[in-house]
Tab-separated table of C-alpha atoms in Angstrom:
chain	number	residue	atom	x	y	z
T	1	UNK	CA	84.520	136.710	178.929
T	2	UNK	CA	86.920	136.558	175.945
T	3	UNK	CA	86.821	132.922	174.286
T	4	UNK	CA	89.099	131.777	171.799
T	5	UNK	CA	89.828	128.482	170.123
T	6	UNK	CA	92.106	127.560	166.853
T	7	UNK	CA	93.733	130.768	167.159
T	8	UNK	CA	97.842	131.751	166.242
T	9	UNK	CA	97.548	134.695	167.999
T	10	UNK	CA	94.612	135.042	170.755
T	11	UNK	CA	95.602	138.216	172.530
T	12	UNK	CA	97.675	141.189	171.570
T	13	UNK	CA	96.952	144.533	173.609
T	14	UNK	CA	98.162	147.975	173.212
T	15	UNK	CA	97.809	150.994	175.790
T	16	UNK	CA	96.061	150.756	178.794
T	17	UNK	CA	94.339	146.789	178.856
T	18	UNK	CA	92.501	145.057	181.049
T	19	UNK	CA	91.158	141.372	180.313
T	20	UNK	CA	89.655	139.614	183.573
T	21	UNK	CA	88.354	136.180	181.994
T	22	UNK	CA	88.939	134.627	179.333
T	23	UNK	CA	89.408	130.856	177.855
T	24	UNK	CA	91.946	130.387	175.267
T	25	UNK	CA	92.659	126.838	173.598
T	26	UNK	CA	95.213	126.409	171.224
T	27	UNK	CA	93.561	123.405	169.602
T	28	UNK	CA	89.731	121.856	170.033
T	29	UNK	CA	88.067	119.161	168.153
T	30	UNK	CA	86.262	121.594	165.787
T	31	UNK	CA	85.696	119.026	162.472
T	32	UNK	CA	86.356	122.616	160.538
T	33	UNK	CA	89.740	122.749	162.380
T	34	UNK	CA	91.198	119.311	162.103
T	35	UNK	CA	93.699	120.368	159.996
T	36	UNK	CA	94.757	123.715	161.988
T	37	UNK	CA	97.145	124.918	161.873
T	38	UNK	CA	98.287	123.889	158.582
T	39	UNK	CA	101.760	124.767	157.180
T	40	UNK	CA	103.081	126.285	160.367
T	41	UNK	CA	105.621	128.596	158.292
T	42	UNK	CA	102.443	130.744	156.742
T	43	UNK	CA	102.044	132.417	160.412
T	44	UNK	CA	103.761	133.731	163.349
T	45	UNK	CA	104.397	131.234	165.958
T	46	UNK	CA	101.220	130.060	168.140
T	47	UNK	CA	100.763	132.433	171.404
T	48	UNK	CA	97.846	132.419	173.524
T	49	UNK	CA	99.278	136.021	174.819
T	50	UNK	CA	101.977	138.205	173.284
T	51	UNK	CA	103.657	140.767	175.390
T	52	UNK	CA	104.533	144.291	173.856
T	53	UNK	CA	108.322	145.477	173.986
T	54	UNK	CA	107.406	149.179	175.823
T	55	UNK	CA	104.766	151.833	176.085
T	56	UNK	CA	101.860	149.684	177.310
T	57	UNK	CA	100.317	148.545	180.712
T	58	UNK	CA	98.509	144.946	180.890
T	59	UNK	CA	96.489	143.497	183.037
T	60	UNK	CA	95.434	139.499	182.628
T	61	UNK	CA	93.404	138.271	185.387
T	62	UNK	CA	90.975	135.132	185.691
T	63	UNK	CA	92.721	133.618	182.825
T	64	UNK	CA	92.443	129.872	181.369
T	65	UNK	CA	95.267	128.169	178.678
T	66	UNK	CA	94.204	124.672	177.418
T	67	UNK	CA	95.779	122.293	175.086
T	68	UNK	CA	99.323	124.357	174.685
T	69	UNK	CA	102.272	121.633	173.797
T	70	UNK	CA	105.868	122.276	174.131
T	71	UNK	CA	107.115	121.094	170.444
T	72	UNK	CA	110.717	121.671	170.404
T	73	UNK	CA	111.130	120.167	166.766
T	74	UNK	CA	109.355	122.751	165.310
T	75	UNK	CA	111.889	125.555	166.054
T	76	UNK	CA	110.964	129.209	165.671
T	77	UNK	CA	107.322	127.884	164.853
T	78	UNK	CA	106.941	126.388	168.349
T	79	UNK	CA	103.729	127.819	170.346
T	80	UNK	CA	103.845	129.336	173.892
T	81	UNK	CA	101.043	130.497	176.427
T	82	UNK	CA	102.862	133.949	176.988
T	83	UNK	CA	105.427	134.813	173.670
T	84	UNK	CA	107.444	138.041	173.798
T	85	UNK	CA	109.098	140.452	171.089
T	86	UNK	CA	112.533	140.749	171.627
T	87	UNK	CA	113.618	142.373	167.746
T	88	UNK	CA	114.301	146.134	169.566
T	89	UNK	CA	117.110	147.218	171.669
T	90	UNK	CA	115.590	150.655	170.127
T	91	UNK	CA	112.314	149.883	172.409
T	92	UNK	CA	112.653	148.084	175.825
T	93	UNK	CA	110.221	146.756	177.996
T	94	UNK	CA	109.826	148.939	181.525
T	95	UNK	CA	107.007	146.849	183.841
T	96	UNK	CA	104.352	146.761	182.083
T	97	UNK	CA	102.233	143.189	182.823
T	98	UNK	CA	100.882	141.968	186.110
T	99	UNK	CA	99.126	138.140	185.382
T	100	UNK	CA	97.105	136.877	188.036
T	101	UNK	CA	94.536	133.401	188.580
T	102	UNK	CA	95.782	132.067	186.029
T	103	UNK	CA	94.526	128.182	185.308
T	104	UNK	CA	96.677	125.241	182.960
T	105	UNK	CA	94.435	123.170	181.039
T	106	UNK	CA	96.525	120.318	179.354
T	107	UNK	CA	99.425	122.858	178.825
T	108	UNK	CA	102.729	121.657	178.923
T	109	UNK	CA	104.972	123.502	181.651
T	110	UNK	CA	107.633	123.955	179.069
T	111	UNK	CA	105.256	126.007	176.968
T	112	UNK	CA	104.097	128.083	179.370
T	113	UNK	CA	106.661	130.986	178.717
T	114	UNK	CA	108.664	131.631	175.541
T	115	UNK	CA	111.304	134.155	175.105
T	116	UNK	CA	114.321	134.153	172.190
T	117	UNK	CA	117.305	134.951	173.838
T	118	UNK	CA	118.512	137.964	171.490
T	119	UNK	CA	120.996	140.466	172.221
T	120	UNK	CA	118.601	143.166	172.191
T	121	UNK	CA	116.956	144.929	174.842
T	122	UNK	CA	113.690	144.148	174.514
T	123	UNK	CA	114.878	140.238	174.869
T	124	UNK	CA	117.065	141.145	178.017
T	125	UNK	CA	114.713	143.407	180.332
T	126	UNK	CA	111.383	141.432	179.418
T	127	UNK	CA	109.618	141.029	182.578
T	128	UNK	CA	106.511	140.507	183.934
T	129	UNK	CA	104.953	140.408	187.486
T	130	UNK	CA	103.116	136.868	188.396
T	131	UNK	CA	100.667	138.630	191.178
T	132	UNK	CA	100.271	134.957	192.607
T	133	UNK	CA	102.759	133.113	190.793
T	134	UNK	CA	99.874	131.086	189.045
T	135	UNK	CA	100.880	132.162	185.613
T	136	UNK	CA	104.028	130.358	186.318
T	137	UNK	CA	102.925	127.557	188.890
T	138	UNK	CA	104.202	128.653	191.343
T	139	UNK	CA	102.025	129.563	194.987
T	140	UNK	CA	103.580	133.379	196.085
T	141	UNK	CA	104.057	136.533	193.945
T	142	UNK	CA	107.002	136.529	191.481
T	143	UNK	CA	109.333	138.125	188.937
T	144	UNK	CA	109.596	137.597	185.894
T	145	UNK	CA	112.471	138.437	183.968
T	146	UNK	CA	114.725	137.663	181.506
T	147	UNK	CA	117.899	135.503	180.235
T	148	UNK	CA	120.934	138.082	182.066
T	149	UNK	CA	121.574	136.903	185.609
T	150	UNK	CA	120.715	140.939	186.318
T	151	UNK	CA	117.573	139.359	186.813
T	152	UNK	CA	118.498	136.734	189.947
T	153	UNK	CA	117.307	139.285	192.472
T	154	UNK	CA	115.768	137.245	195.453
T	155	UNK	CA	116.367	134.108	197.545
T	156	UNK	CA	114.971	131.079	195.910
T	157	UNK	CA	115.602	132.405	191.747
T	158	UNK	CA	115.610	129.929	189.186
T	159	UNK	CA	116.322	129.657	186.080
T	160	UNK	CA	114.040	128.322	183.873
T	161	UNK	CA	116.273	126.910	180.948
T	162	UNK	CA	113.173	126.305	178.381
T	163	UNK	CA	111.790	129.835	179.000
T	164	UNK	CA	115.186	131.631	178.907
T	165	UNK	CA	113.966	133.325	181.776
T	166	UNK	CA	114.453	133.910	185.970
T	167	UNK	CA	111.672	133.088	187.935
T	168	UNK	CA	111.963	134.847	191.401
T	169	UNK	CA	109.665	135.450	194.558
T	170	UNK	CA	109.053	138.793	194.817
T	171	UNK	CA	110.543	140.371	198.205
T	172	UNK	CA	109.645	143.607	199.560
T	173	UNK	CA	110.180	146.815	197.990
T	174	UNK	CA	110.854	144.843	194.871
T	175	UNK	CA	109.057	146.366	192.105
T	176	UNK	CA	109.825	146.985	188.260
T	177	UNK	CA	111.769	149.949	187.441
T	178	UNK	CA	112.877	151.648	184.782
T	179	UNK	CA	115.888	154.635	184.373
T	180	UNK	CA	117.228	155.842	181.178
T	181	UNK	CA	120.469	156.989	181.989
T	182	UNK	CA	122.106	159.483	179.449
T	183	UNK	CA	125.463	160.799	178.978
T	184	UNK	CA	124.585	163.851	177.028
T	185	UNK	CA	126.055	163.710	173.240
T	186	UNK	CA	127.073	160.135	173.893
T	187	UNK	CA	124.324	157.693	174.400
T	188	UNK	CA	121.544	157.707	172.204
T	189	UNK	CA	118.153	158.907	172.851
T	190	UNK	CA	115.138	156.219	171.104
T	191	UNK	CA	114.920	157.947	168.039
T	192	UNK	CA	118.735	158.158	167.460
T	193	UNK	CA	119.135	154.481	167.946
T	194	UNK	CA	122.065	152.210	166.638
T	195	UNK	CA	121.903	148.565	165.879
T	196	UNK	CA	122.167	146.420	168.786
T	197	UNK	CA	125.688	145.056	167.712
T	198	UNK	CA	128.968	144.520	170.147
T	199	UNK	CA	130.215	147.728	168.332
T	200	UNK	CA	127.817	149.507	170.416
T	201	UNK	CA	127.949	147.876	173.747
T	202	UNK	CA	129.124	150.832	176.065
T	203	UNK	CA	129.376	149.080	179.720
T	204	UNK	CA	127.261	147.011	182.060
T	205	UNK	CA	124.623	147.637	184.840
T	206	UNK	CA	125.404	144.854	187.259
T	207	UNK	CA	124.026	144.316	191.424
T	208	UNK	CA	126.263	144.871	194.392
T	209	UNK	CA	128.022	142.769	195.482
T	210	UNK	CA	128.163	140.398	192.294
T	211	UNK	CA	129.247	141.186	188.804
T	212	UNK	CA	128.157	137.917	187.561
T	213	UNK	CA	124.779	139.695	188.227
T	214	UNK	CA	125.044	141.867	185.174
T	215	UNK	CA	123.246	143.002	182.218
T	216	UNK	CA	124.910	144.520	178.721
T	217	UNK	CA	124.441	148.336	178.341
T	218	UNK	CA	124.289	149.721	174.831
T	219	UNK	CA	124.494	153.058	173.688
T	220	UNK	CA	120.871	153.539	172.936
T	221	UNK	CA	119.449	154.367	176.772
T	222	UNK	CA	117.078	152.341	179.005
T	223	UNK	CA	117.454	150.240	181.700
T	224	UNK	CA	114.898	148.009	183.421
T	225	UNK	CA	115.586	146.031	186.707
T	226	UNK	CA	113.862	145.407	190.336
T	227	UNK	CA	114.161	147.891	193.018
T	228	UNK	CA	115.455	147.252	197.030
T	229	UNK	CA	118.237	146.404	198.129
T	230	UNK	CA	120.443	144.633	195.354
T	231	UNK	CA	121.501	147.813	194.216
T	232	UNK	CA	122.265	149.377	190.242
T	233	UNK	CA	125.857	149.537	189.887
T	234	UNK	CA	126.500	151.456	186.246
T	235	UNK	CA	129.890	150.861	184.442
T	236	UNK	CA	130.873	152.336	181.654
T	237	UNK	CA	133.864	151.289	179.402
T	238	UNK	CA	134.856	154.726	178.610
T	239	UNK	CA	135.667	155.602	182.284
T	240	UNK	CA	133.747	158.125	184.273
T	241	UNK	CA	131.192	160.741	182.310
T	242	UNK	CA	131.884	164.456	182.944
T	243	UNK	CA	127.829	164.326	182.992
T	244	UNK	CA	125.211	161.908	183.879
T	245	UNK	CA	121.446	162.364	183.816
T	246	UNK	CA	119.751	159.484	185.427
T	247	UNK	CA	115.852	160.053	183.849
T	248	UNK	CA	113.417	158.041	185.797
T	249	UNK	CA	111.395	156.647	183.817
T	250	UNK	CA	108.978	154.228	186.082
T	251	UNK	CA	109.769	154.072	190.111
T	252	UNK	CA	106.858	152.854	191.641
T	253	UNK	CA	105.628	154.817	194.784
T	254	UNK	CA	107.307	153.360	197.744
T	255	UNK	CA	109.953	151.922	196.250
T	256	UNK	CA	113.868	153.372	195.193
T	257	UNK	CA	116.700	152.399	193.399
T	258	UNK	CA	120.260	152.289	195.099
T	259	UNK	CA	122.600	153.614	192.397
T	260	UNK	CA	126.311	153.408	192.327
T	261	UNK	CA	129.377	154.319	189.421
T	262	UNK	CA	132.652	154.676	189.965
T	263	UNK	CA	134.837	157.919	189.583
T	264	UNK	CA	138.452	158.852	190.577
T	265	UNK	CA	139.636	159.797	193.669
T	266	UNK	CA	139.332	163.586	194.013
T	267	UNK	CA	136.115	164.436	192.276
T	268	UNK	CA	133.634	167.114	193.268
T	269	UNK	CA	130.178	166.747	192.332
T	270	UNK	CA	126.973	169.217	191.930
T	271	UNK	CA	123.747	167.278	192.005
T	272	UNK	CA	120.770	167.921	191.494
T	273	UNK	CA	116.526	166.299	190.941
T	274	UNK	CA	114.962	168.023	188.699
T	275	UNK	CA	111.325	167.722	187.259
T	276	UNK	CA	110.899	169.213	183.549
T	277	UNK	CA	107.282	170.236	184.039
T	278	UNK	CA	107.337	171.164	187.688
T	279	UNK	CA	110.549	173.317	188.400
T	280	UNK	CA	109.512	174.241	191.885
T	281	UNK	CA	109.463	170.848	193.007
T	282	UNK	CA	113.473	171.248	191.947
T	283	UNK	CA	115.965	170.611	194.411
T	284	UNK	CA	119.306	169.932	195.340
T	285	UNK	CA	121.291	166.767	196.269
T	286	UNK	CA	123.776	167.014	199.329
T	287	UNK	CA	126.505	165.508	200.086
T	288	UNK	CA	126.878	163.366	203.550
T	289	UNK	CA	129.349	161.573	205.721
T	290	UNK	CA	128.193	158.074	204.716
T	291	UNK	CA	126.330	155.408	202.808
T	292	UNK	CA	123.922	154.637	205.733
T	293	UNK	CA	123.014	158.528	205.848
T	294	UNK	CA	121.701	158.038	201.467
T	295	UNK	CA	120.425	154.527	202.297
T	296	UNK	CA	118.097	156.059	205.354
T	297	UNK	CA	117.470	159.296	203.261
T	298	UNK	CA	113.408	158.780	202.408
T	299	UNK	CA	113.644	161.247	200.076
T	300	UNK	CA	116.230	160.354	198.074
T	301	UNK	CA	118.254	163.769	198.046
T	302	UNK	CA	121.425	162.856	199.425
T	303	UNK	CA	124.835	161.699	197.737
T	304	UNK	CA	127.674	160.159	199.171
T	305	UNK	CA	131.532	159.616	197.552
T	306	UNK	CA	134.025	157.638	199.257
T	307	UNK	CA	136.557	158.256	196.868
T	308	UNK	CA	135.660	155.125	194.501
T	309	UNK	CA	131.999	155.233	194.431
T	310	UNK	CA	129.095	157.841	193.930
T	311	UNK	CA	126.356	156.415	195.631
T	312	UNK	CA	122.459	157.848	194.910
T	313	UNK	CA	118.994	156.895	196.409
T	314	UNK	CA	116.942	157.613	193.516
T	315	UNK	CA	113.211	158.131	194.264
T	316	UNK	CA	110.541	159.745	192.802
T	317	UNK	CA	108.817	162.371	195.502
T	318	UNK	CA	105.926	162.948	193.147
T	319	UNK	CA	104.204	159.707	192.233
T	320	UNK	CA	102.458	159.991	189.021
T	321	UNK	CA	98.361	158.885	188.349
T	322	UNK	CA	98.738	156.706	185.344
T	323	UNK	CA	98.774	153.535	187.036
T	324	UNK	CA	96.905	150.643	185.938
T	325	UNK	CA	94.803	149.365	188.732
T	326	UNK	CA	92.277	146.381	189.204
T	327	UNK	CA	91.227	145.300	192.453
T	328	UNK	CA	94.694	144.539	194.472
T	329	UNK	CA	96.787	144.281	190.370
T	330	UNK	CA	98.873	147.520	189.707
T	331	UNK	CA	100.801	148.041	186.442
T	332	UNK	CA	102.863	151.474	187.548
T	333	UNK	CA	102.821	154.491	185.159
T	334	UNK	CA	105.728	156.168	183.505
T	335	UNK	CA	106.796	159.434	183.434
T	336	UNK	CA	108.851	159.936	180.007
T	337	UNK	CA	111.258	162.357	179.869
T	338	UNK	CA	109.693	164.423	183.528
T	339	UNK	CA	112.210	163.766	186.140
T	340	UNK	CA	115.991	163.334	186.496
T	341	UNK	CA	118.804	163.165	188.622
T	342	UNK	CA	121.482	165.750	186.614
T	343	UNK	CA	125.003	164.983	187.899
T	344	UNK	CA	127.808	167.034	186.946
T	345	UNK	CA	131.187	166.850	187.934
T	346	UNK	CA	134.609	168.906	187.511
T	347	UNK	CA	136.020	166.495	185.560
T	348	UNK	CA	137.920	168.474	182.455
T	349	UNK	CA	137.030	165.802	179.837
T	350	UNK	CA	133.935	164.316	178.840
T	351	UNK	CA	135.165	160.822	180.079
T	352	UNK	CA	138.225	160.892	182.508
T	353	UNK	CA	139.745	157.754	182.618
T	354	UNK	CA	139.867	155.331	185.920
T	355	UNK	CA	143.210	154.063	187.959
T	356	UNK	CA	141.438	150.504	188.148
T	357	UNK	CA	138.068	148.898	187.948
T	358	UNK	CA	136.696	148.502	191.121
T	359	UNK	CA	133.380	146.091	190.019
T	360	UNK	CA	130.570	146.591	191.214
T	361	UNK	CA	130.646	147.916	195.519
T	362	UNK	CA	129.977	145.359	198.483
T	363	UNK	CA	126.172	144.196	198.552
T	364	UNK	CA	123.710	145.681	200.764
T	365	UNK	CA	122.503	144.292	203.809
T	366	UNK	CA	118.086	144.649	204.136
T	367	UNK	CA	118.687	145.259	207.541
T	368	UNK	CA	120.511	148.536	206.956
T	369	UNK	CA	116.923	150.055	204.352
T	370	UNK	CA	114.296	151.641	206.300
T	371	UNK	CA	111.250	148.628	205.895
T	372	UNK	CA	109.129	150.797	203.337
T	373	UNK	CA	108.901	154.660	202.032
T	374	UNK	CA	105.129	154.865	204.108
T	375	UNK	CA	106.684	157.291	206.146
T	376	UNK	CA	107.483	159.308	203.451
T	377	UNK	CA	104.077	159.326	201.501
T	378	UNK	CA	102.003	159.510	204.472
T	379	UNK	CA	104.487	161.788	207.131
T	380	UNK	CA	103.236	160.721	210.705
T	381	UNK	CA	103.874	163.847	213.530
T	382	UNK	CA	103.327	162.750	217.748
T	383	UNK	CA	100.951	165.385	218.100
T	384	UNK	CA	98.635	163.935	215.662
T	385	UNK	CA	96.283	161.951	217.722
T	386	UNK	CA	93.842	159.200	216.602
T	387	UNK	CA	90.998	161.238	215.883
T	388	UNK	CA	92.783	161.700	212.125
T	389	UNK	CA	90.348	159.110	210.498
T	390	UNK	CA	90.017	158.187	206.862
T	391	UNK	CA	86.702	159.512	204.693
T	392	UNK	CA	85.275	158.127	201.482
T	393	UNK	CA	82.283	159.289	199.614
T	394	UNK	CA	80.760	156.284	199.872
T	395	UNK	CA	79.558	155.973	203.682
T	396	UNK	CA	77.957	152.438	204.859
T	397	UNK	CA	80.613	150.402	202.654
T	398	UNK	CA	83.379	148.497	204.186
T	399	UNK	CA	86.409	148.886	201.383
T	400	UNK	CA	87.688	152.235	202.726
T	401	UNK	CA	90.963	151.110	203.011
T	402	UNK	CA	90.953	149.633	199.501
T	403	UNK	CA	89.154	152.788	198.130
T	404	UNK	CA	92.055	155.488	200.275
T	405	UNK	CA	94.885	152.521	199.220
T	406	UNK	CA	94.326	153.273	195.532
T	407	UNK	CA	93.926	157.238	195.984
T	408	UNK	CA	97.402	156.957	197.028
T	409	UNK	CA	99.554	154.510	194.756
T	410	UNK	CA	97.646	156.593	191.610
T	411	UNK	CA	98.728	159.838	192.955
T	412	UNK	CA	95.326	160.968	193.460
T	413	UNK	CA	95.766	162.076	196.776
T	414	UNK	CA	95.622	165.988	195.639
T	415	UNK	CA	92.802	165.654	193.285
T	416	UNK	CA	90.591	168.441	193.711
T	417	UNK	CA	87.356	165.843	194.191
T	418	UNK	CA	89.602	164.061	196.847
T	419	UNK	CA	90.440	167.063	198.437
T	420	UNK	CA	87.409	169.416	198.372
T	421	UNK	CA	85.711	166.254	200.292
T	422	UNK	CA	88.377	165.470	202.933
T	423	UNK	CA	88.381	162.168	201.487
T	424	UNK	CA	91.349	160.030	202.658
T	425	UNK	CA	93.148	162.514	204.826
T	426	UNK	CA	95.167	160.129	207.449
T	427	UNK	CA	96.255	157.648	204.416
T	428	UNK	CA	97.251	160.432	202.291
T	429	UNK	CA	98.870	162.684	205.425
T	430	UNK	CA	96.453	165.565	205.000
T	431	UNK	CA	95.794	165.214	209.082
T	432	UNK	CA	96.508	168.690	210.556
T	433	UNK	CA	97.956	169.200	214.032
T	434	UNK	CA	94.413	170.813	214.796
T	435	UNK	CA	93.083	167.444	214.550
T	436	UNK	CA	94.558	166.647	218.011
């Protein structure tokens, strides 16, 4: 296990990390360290953890903080259990930490989490997920995200005022997501970036049902939030764009985002999902009659336009295998620049202005979602009978359903060594009908 005492900075991981143990102490009575840490102002600020702003997965499990104060007086110098960067709107955090078992030692609650509120996006979309809420006292999964009230996405949210950040339980089919969404030769892809300043503030991502439930949008692209039911409702101050590509970036597997903008009355759309690497998995969006008919669309390739709103299930069919697993703790893969939702309109200018602002539509009941996607990752057929049984290589051991479980949230369900063996066939829906 990892030990650290008299430390500024105990842990900083890049790429794919995993730490399950570890005791860190911000002080101890070390004779050699009575005086640590000196003049405050020669370091970075005291963190027993600091979070990366994008491009990494994290994994902290089995975890001990002793001996952290809260120390308001000392400003910017203050220490934290869990710090964050928040310089970038030019890099922004998708999910990318899961904490879990997570045990206080003398740690001031006030210290636990620290985030500058910046207007950057790396200070807006931080996030983490507490797998038991231990890493932030409480006793049921949360979300952690940060100071925008985009972030009050459940029953029971708080915000914690010291932390700049929402604390919420996590609710099924809520997950971390992450779309870039790109108006081509408008918004800026991440090496094109602009400042972070009001000049370049292009509209708002905000839930249904609530525009007090918003985040900023700037011009340089990315856009992190929780998946389910409160919806993604995109507006843009220039009006409605001739084009849209939505790139998704991170959807977990069994999850989707419901995505909404406004355009004027009259317009004609031509959808479609495409996947850069893998154009025969291409395939077109259709229009239907009604929300309910996008909102029970598994498969996310239906549209529907009432006239005001486009509305969009975005979900990604295709669930990539660079998750980050230990035991039951998944940090989700990403899938940069692979799969999009192109939208193109016959709009005659690259923006067409709207009548009104509508805000964002009316909020989504649960009720009306389908319960979960498992119908759509493992399709289920009357004739199949029960002699479809799961198979590991591993025969006298109990975890089978933990083994088949993580064959299918890391997309490994058409791996040549799971296949060739008939490994996992009911979980993943390999069961043919002449199984019956």
């Amino acid at each position: 296990e990892w030990t650290s005492y008299d430390t500024i900075r105990s842990l900083t991981l890049f790429s794919k990390s995993i730490v399950d143990g570890a005791f860190v102490s911000a002080e101890s009575k070390n004779a050699e360290a009575a005086n640590f840490p000196g003049n405050r102002e020669d370091f970075e600020p005291q963190a027993g953890f600091q979070m990366y702003d994008t491009g990494t997965q994290t994994i902290l499990n089995r975890m001990t903080f002793a001996n952290f104060k809260y120390l308001p007086n000392l400003g910017y110098y203050r220490p934290s259990v869990i710090y964050s960067m928040t310089h970038s709107d030019q890099y922004k955090p998708e999910g990318m930490a899961a904490l879990q078992s997570f045990t206080y030692q003398n740690v001031d609650y006030d210290a636990i989490v620290r985030l500058d509120k910046k207007e950057t996006g790396s200070s807006r979309m931080f996030n983490f997920i507490a797998v038991d809420g231990s890493a932030v006292e409480e006793t049921s999964n949360q979300i952690v995200g940060g100071w925008p009230a985009w972030w009050d996405v459940s029953p029971g949210c708080f915000f914690q005022e010291v932390w700049n950040t929402w604390v919420c339980p996590q609710q099924p089919q809520q997950a971390i997501a992450r779309i870039d969404a790109r108006v081509p030769g408008y918004t800026k892809k991440r090496e094109e970036a602009l400042p972070p300043s009001p000049t370049n503030y292009i509209g708002y991502i905000s839930q249904f049902g609530s525009e007090e439930k918003r985040m900023t949008v700037t011009i340089n692209e990315g856009i992190t939030g929780v998946t389910g039911t409160t919806g993604w409702y995109l507006s843009l101050d220039k009006g409605s764009p001739k084009s849209l590509e939505l790139w998704v970036t991170q959807l977990p597997i069994k999850t989707y985002i419901i995505f909404a903008t406004q355009y004027p009355p009259g317009t004609q759309f031509t959808i479609q999902r495409i996947f850069k690497w893998y154009s025969n998995l291409n395939e077109e969006v259709n229009q239907v009659s009604s929300l309910d008919e996008v909102l029970q669309d598994g498969n996310g390739l239906s549209y529907f336009f009432d006239g005001t709103y486009l509305y969009l299930k975005l979900v990604d069919p295709q669930q990539n295998n660079l998750n980050l697993v230990l035991d039951n703790i998944t940090v989700y893969g990403t899938r940069w620049w692979d799969l999009h939702y192109d939208i193109d309109t016959n709009l005659s200018t690259d923006f067409a202005s709207l009548p009104s602002r509508a805000g964002p539509p009316e909020a989504i009941s649960a009720a009306t979602l389908p319960t979960s996607r498992s119908e759509d990752i493992v399709p289920s057929d009357p004739r199949i009978s029960d002699n479809c049984r799961d198979y590991y290589p591993f025969p006298g051991r109990s975890n089978i359903e933990e083994f088949c479980y993580n064959v299918l949230i890391n997309g490994n369900c058409n791996d040549a060594y799971i296949t060739s063996g008939g490994y996992c066939a009911l979980t993943c829906g390999k069961c043919s009908l002449q199984d019956t």
